[in-house]
Coordinates of C-alpha atoms and ligand atoms in Angstrom, one line a residue:
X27 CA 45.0 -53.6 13.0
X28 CA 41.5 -55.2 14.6
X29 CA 39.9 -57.6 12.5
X30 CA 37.1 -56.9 10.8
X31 CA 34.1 -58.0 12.4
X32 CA 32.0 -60.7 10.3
X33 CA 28.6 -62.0 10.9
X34 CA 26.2 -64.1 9.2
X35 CA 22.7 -65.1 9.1
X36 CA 22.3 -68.7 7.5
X37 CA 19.1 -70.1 7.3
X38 CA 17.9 -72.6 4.8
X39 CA 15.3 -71.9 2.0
X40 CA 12.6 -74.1 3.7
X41 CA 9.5 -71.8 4.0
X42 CA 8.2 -68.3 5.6
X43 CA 10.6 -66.6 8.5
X44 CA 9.5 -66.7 11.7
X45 CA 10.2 -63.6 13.7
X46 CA 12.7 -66.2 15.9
X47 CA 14.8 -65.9 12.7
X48 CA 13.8 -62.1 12.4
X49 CA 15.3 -61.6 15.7
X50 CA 18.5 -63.5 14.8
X51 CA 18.9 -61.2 11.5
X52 CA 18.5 -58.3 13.8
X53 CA 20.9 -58.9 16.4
X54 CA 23.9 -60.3 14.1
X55 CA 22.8 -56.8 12.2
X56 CA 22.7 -54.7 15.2
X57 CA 26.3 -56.3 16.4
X58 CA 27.9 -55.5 13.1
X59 CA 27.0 -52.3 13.0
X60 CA 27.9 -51.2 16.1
X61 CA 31.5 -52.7 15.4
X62 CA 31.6 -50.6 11.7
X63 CA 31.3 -55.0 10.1
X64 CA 30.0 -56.2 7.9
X65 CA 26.2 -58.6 8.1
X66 CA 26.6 -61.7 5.8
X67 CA 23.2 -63.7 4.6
X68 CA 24.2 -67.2 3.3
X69 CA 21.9 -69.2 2.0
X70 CA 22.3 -72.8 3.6
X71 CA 20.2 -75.1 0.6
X72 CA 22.3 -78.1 1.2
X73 CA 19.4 -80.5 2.2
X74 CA 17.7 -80.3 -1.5
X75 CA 15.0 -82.2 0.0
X76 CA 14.0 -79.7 2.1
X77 CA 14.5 -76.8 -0.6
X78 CA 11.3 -74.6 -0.7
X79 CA 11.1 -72.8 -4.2
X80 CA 10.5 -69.2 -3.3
X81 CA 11.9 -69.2 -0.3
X82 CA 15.0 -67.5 -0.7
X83 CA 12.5 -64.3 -2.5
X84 CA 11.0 -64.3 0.6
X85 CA 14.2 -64.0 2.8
X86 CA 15.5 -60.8 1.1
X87 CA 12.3 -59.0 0.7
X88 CA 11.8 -59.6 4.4
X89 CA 14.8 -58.0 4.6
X90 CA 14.5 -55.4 3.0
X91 CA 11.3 -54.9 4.2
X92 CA 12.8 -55.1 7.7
X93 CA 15.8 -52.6 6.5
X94 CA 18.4 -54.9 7.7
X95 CA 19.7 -55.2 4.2
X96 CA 22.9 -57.4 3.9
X97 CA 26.4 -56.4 3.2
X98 CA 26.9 -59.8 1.4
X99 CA 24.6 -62.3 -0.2
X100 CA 23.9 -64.3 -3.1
X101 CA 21.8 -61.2 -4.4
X102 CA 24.3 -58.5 -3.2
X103 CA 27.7 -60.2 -4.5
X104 CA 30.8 -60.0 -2.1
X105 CA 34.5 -61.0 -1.9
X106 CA 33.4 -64.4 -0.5
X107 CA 30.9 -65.9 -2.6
X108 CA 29.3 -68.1 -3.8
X109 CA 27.2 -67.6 -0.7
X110 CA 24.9 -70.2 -1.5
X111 CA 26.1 -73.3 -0.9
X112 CA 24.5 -75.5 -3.3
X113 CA 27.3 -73.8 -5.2
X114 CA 30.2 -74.9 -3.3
X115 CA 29.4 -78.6 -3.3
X116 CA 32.9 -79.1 -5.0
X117 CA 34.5 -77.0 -1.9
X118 CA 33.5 -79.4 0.7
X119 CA 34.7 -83.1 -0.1
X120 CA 38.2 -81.9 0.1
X121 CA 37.9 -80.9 3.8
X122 CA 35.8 -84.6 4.8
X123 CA 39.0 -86.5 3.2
X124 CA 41.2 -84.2 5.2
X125 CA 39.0 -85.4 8.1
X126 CA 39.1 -88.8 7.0
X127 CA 43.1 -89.1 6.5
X128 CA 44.0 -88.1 10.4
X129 CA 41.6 -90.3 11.3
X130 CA 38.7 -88.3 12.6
X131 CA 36.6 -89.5 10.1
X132 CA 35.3 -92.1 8.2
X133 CA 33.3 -93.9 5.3
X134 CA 29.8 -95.5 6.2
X135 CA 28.5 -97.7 3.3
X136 CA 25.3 -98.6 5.2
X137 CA 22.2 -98.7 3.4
X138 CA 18.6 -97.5 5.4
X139 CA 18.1 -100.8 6.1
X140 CA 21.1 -101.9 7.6
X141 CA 20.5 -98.3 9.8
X142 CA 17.1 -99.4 10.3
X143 CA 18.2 -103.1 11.7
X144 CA 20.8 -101.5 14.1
X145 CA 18.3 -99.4 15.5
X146 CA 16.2 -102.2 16.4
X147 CA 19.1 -104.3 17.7
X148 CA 20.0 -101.6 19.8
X149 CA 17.0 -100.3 20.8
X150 CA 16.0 -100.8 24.9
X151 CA 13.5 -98.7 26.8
X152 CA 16.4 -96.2 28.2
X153 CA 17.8 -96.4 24.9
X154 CA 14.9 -95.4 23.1
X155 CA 16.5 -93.6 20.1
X156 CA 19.4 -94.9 19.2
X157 CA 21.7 -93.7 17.4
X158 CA 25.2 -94.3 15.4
X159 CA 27.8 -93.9 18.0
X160 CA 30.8 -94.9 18.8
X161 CA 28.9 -98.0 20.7
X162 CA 27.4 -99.1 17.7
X163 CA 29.8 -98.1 14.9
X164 CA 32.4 -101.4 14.9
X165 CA 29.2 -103.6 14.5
X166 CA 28.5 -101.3 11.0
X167 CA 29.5 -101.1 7.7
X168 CA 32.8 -98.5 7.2
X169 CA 36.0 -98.0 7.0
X170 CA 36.5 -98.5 10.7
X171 CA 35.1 -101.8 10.9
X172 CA 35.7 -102.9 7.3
X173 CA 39.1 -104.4 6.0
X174 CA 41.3 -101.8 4.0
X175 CA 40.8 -103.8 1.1
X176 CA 37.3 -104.3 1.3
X177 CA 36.6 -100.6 1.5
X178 CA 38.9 -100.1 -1.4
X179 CA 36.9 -102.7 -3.4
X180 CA 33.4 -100.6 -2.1
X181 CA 35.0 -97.3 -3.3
X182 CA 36.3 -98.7 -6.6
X183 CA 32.6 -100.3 -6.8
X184 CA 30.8 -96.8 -6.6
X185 CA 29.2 -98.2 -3.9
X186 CA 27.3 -95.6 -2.0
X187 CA 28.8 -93.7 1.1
X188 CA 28.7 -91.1 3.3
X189 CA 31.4 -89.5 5.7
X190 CA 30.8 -89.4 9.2
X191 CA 32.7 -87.8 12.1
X192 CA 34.3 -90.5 14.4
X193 CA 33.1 -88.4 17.5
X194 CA 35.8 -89.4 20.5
X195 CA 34.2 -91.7 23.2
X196 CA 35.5 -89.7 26.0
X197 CA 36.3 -86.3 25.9
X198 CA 34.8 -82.9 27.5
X199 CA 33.9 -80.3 25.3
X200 CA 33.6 -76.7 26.0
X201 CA 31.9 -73.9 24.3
X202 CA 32.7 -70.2 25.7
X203 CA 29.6 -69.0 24.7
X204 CA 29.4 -64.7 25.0
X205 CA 25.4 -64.6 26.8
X206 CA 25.9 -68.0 28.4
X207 CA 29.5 -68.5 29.6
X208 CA 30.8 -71.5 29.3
X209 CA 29.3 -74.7 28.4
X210 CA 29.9 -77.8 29.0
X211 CA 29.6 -81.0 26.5
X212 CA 30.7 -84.6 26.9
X213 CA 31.3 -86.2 23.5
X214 CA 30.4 -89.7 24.8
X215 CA 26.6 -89.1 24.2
X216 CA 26.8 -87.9 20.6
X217 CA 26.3 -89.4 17.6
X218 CA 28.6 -89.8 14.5
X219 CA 27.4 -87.2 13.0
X220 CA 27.2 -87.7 8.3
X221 CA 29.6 -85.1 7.2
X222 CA 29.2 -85.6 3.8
X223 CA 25.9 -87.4 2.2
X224 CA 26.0 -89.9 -0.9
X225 CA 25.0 -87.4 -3.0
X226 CA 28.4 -85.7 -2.5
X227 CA 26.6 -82.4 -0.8
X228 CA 28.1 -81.7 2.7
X229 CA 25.5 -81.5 5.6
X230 CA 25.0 -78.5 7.6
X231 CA 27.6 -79.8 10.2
X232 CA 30.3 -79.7 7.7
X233 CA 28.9 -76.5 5.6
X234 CA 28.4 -74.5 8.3
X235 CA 32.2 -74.7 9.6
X236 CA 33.8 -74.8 6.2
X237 CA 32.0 -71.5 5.2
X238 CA 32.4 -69.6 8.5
X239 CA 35.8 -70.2 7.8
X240 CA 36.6 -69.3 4.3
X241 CA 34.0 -66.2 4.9
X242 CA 35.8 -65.2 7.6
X243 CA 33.1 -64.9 10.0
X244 CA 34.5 -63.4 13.4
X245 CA 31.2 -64.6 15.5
X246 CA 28.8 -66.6 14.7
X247 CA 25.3 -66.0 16.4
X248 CA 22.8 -68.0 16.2
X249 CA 18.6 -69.3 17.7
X250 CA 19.7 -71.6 21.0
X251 CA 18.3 -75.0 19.2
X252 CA 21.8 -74.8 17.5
X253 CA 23.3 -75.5 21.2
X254 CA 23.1 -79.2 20.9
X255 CA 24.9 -79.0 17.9
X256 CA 27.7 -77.1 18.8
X257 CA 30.0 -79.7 20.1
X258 CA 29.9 -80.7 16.2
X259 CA 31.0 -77.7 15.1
X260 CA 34.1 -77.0 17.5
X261 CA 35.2 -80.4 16.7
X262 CA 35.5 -79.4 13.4
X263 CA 36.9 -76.3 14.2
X264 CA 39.6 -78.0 16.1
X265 CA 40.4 -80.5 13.6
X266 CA 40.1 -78.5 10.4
X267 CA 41.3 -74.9 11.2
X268 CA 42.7 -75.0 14.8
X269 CA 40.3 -73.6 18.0
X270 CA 42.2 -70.3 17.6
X271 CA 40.4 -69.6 14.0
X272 CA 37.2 -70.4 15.7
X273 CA 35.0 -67.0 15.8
X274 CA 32.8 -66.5 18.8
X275 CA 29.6 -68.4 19.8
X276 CA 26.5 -67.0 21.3
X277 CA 23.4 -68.9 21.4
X278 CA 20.1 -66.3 21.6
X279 CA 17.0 -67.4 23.7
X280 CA 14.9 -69.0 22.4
X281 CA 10.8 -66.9 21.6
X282 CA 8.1 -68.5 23.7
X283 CA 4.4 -68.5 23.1
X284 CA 1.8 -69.5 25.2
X285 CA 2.7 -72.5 24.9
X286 CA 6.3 -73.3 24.9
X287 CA 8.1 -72.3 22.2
X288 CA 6.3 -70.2 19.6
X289 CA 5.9 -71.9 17.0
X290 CA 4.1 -71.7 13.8
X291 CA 0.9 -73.1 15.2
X292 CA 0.7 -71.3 17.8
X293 CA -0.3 -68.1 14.7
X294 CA -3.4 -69.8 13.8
X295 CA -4.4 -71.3 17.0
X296 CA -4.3 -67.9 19.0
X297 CA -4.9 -65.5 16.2
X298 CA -1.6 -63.4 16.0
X299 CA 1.0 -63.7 13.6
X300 CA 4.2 -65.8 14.0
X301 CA 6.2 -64.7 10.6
X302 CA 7.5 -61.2 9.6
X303 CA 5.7 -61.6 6.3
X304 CA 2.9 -63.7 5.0
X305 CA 4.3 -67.3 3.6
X306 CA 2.0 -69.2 1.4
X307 CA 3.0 -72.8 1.5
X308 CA 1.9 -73.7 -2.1
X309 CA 2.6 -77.5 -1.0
X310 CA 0.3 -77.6 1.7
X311 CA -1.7 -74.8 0.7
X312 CA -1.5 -72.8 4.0
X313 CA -1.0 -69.6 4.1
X314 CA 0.4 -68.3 7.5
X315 CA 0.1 -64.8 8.5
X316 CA 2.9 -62.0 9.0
X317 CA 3.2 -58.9 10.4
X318 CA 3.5 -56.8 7.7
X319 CA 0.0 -57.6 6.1
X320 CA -1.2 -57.8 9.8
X321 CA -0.2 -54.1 9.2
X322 CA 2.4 -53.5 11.4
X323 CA 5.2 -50.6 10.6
X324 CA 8.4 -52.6 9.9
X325 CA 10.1 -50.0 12.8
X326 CA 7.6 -51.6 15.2
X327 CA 8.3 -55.5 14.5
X328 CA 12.3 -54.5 14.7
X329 CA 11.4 -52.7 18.1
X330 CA 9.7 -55.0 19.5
X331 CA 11.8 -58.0 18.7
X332 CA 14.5 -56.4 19.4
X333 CA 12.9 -56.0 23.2
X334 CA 12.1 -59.9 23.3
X335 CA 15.2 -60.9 24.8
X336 CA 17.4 -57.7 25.0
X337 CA 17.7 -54.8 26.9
X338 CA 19.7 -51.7 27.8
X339 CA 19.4 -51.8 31.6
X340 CA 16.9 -48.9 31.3
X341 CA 13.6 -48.2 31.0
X342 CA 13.7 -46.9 27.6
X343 CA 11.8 -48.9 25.3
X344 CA 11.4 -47.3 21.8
X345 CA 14.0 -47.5 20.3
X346 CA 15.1 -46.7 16.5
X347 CA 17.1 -48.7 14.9
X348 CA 20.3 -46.2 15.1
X349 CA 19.7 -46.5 18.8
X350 CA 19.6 -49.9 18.8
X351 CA 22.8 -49.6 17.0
X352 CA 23.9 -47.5 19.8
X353 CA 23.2 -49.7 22.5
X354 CA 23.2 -53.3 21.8
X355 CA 25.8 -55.4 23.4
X356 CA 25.4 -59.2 23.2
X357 CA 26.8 -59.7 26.8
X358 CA 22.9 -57.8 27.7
X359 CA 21.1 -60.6 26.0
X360 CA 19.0 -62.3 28.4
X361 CA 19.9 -66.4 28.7
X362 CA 15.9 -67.1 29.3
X363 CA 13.4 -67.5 26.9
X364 CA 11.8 -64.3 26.1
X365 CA 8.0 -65.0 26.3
X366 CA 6.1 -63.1 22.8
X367 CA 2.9 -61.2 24.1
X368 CA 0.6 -59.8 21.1
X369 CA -1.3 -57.6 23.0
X370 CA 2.5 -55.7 24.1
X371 CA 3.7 -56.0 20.2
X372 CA 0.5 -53.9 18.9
X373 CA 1.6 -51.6 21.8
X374 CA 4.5 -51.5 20.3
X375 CA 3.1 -50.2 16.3
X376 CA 0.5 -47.7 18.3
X377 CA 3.7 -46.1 20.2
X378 CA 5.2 -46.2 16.2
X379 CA 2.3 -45.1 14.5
X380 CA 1.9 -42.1 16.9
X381 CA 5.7 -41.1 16.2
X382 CA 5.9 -41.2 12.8
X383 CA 5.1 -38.2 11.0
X384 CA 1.8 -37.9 8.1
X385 CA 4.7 -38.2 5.7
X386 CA 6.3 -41.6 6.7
X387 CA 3.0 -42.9 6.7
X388 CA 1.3 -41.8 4.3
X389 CA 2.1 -44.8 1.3
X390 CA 1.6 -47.4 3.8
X391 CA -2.2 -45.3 4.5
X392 CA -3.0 -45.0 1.2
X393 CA -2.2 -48.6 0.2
X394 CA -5.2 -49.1 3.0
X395 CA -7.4 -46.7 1.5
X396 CA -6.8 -48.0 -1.9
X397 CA -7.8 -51.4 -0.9
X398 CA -11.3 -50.4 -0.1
X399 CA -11.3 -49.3 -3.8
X400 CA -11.3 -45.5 -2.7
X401 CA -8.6 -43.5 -4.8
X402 CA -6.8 -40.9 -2.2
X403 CA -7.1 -37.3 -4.6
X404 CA -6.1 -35.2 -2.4
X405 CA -2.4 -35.7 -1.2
X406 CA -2.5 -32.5 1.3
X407 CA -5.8 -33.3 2.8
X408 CA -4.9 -37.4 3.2
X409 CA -2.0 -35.5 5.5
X410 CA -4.3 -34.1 7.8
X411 CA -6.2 -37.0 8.0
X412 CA -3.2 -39.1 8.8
X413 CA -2.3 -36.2 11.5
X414 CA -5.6 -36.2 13.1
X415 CA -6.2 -39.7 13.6
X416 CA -3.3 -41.8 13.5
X417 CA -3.2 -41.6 17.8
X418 CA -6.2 -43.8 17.5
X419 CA -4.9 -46.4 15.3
X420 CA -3.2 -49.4 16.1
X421 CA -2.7 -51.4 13.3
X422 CA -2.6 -50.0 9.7
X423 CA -5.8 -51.3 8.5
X424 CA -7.3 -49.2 11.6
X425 CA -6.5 -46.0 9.4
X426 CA -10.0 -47.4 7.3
X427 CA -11.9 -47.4 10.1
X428 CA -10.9 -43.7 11.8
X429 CA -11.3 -41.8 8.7
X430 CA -13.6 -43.9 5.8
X431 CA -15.7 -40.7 6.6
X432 CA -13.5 -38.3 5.0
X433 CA -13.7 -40.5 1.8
X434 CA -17.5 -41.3 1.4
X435 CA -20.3 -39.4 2.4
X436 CA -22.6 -40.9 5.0
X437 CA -25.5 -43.2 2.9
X438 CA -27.0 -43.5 6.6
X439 CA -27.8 -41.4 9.5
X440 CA -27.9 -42.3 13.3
X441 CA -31.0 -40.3 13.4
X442 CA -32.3 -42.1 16.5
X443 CA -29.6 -41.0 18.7
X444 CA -30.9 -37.4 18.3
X445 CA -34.4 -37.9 17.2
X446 CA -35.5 -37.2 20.9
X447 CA -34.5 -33.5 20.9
X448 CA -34.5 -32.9 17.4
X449 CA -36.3 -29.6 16.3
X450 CA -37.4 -26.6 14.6
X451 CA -35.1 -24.5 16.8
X452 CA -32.1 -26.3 15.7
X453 CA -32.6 -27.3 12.2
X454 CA -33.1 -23.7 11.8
X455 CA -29.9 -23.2 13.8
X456 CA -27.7 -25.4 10.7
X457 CA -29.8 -23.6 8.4
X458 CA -27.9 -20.6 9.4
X459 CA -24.6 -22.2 10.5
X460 CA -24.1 -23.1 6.6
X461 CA -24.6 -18.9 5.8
X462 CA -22.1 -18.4 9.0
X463 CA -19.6 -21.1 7.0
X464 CA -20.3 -19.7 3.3
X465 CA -18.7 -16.3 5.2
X466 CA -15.8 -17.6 7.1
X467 CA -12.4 -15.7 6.3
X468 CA -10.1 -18.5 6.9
X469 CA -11.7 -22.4 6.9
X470 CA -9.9 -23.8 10.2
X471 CA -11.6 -26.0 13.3
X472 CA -10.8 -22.9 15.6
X473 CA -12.8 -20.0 13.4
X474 CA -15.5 -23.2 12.4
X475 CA -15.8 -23.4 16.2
X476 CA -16.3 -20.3 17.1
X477 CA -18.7 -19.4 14.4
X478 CA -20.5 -22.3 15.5
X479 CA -20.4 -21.4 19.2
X480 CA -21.4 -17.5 18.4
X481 CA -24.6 -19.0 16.4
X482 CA -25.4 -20.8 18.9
X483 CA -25.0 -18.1 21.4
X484 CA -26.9 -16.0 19.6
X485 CA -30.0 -18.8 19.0
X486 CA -29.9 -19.6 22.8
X487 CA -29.0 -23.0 22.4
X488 CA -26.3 -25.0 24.5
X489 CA -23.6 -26.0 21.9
X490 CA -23.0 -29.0 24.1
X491 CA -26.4 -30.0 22.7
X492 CA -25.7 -29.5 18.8
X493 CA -22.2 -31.2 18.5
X494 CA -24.1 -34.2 17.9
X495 CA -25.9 -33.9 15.4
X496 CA -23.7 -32.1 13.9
X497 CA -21.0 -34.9 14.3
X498 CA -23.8 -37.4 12.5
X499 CA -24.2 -34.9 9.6
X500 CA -20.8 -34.9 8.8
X501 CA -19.9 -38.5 9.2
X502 CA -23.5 -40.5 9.9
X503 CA -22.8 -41.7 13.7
X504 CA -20.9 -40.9 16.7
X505 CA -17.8 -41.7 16.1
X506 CA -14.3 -40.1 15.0
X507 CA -12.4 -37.0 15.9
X508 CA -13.3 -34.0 17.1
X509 CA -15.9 -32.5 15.1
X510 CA -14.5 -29.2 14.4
X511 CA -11.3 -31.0 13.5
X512 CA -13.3 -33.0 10.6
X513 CA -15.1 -30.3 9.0
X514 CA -11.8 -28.6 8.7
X515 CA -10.6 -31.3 7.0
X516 CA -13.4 -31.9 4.9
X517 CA -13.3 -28.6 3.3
X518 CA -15.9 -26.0 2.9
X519 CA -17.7 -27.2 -0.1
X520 CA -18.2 -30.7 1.4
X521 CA -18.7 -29.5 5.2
X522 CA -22.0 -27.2 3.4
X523 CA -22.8 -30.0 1.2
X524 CA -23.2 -32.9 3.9
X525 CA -25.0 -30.4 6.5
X526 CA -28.0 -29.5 3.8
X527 CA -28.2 -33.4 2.5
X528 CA -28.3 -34.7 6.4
X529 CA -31.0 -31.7 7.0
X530 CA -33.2 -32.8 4.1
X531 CA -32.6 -36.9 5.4
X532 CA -33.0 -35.5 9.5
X533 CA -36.7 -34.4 8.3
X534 CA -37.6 -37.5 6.4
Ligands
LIG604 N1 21.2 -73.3 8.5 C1 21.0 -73.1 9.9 C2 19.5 -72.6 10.0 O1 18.7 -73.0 9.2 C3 21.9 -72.1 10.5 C4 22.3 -72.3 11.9 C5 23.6 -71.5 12.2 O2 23.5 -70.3 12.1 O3 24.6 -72.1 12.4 O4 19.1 -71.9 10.9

């Protein structure tokens, strides 16, 4: 029997998710999908100084939000939990002694300053961050360099330690990576990496192995600053479970903005935004802007991201997410950075506004309207309205601007724009045209257009030349759809109403 595929998104609970991470979520979901797995979300809190309260909310209604709801999680339960891994503190210590018996690790009693000293020692101008290495370590304070009985004494002494990884001084490393091929890493230049900090939490290095392994995580994907810390992790691998446990690697490009990588910044200094949903960092109080109050359609943001680095070797390029499902292969990630362009993701919600129908969109159009403090009555006509002008809207809150008409009832009146050929002739021409409307069989833009051209036939008038003001009685300027179309959708009562108000104003 095939083993069940098993992937996981890990990030730490340290603030608002950039759409970097979005795009991780969605290709780990994509993958497992496809293969019929099963999409794990561990929560990676290990660094308590970094801990964000709030943060881990914000992952899962991102999430959700996104609809790339997990299989497993602290919040949806599974056979492998805890899956947050303040709550397996006890699991890892055992593994870090393993480590430290054969020998591939050890016990560093060095307080900051003796860290601090070393680094000044060592310190050169090639060397210009140095770190705790197998050139340094025999001049330090640990089990390597201290008698047995002196550490024994330390230990007995609560004196406090961490474990580091004795990295090997000379040995070639290789990741088989499935977008980049192979990799190559020489352990000489890293550091000793702490396994497990005095506070007896493991680090990520140690955490992130342990728990791909007892989740049974069959590949493990992941943003491409992880890279430099792979060599870490297949250490550990090789020492703690054996390389043939190991799941598959694939690093994903990393998002660029316009200016290197995208980063948090870049959201406020160009004006677009850089997380999937709005973060408020109560700390700093900074709130940085997403996509969903942006008013983008979640369908969009997972389209588009899933176009920042990925292809299908076609064209095509909406996609939902079934046929993303359908056909996303990891090998078609692209090794390059995929550079983010604003102007192509809001091309990317207009192409997903026009295909969605009134009905998908109509909560997410009346949460707009409501916002203006207008209260949406009438379900059947907010239809149309989403019908007739959502080809013009690219952003939600645009939905305001192509249709406040439909709510409120002009206050004001581009009169100038008419004013020039404005007369007896044609106000007597409305005059009539509200009779014509009082009588029409059926209220729809084609019999309101034909009514309206037969009047004007009938008056001698050019039609061409009473659209206008007809447009500015019914919404106060010249703008929004076709005008037959809004009359329709304004009913007959209002349609009547607004031409004899605008008539008595037009004369004023
Ligand atoms: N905890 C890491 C993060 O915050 C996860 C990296 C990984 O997936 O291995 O992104």
């Amino acid at each position: 029997m095939q083993q069940e595929v098993r992937v996981r998104f890990a990030p730490s609970p340290t603030g608002g998710l950039h759409i970097g991470g979005v795009r991780t979520v969605l290709y780990n979901y994509l993958f497992a999908k496809k293969h019929n797995g099963k999409f794990i979300l561990r929560i990676e809190d290990t660094d308590q100084s970094r801990y964000v309260a709030g943060a881990e909310e914000y992952i899962y209604e991102t999430l959700s939000w996104c609809g790339l709801v997990p299989d497993e999680s602290p919040k949806h339960g599974g056979n492998y939990g805890p899956y947050r891994q303040s709550e397996r503190k006890e699991l890892y210590r055992k593994y870090a002694e393993q480590l430290i018996s054969a020998g591939q690790a050890y016990y560093a009693f060095d307080t900051p300053e003796d860290l601090e000293k070393m680094k000044l020692r060592v310190k050169t101008d090639e060397n210009t961050n140095p770190q705790y290495d197998h050139s340094v370590r025999m001049e330090m304070k640990n089990s390597l360099s201290l008698p047995a009985s002196e550490v024994d004494q330390l230990l007995s002494a609560s004196t406090p330690y961490v474990i580091r990884i004795k990295m090997p001084e000379n040995e070639n490393i290789t990741l088989h990576d499935m977008i980049r091929g192979e990799v190559h890493f020489h352990s000489h230049i890293a550091d000793d990496k702490v396994l497990l900090k005095a506070d007896g939490m493991p680090t990520y290095h140690l955490a992130v192995v342990v728990d791909d392994y007892l989740m049974k995580i069959t590949h493990a994907f992941r943003g491409e600053e992880w890279l430099p810390s792979a060599p870490v992790h297949i250490l550990l691998w090789r020492y703690l479970f054996g390389e043939d446990a190991m799941p598959e690697w694939a690093h994903f490009p990393l998002i660029l903005g316009p200016s290197g990588k995208l980063s948090k910044r870049d959201g406020a200094k160009y004006g677009f935004p850089v997380f999937a949903m709005s973060w408020n960092d109560k700390s700093k109080g900074e709130t940085t802007e997403g996509f969903r109050e942006r008013g983008f359609l979640p369908e969009a943001l997972i389209n588009l991201l899933a176009l920042l680095g990925w292809n299908d070797g076609t064209e095509k390029e909406i996609f939902t997410l079934e046929e993303l499902i359908d056909s996303f292969s990891i090998e078609k990630v692209h090794k390059g950075g995929a550079k983010f362009d604003f102007d192509k993701a809001k091309w990317f919600n207009h192409e997903w506004i026009k295909k969605l129908s009134a009905d998908d969109l109509a909560k997410k159009v009346k949460t707009v309207i409501s916002g203006k403090g207008v209260a949406v009555k009438d379900e059947k006509q907010l239809y149309k309205i989403i019908s007739l002008v959502k080809d013009r809207c690219t952003v939600l809150p645009d939905f305001w601007e192509q249709s406040f008409f439909f709510f409120r009832e002009p206050d004001q009146y581009d009169t100038e724009s008419i004013k020039a050929k404005w007369g007896e002739d044609k106000k007597r021409f409305f005059e009539n045209f509200i009779k014509e409307l009082g009588a029409i069989p059926e209220w729809g833009s084609a019999f309101i257009e034909s009514a309206f051209k037969n009047l004007a036939a009938v008056c001698n008038i050019k039609p061409g030349e009473l659209q206008l003001p007809f447009r500015i009685m019914l919404v106060g300027g010249k703008f929004g759809p076709p005008v037959f179309d809004i009359a329709d959708v304004l009913g007959k009562k209002e349609t009547i109403e607004r031409i004899t108000k605008a008539l008595l104003k037009f004369d004023q």
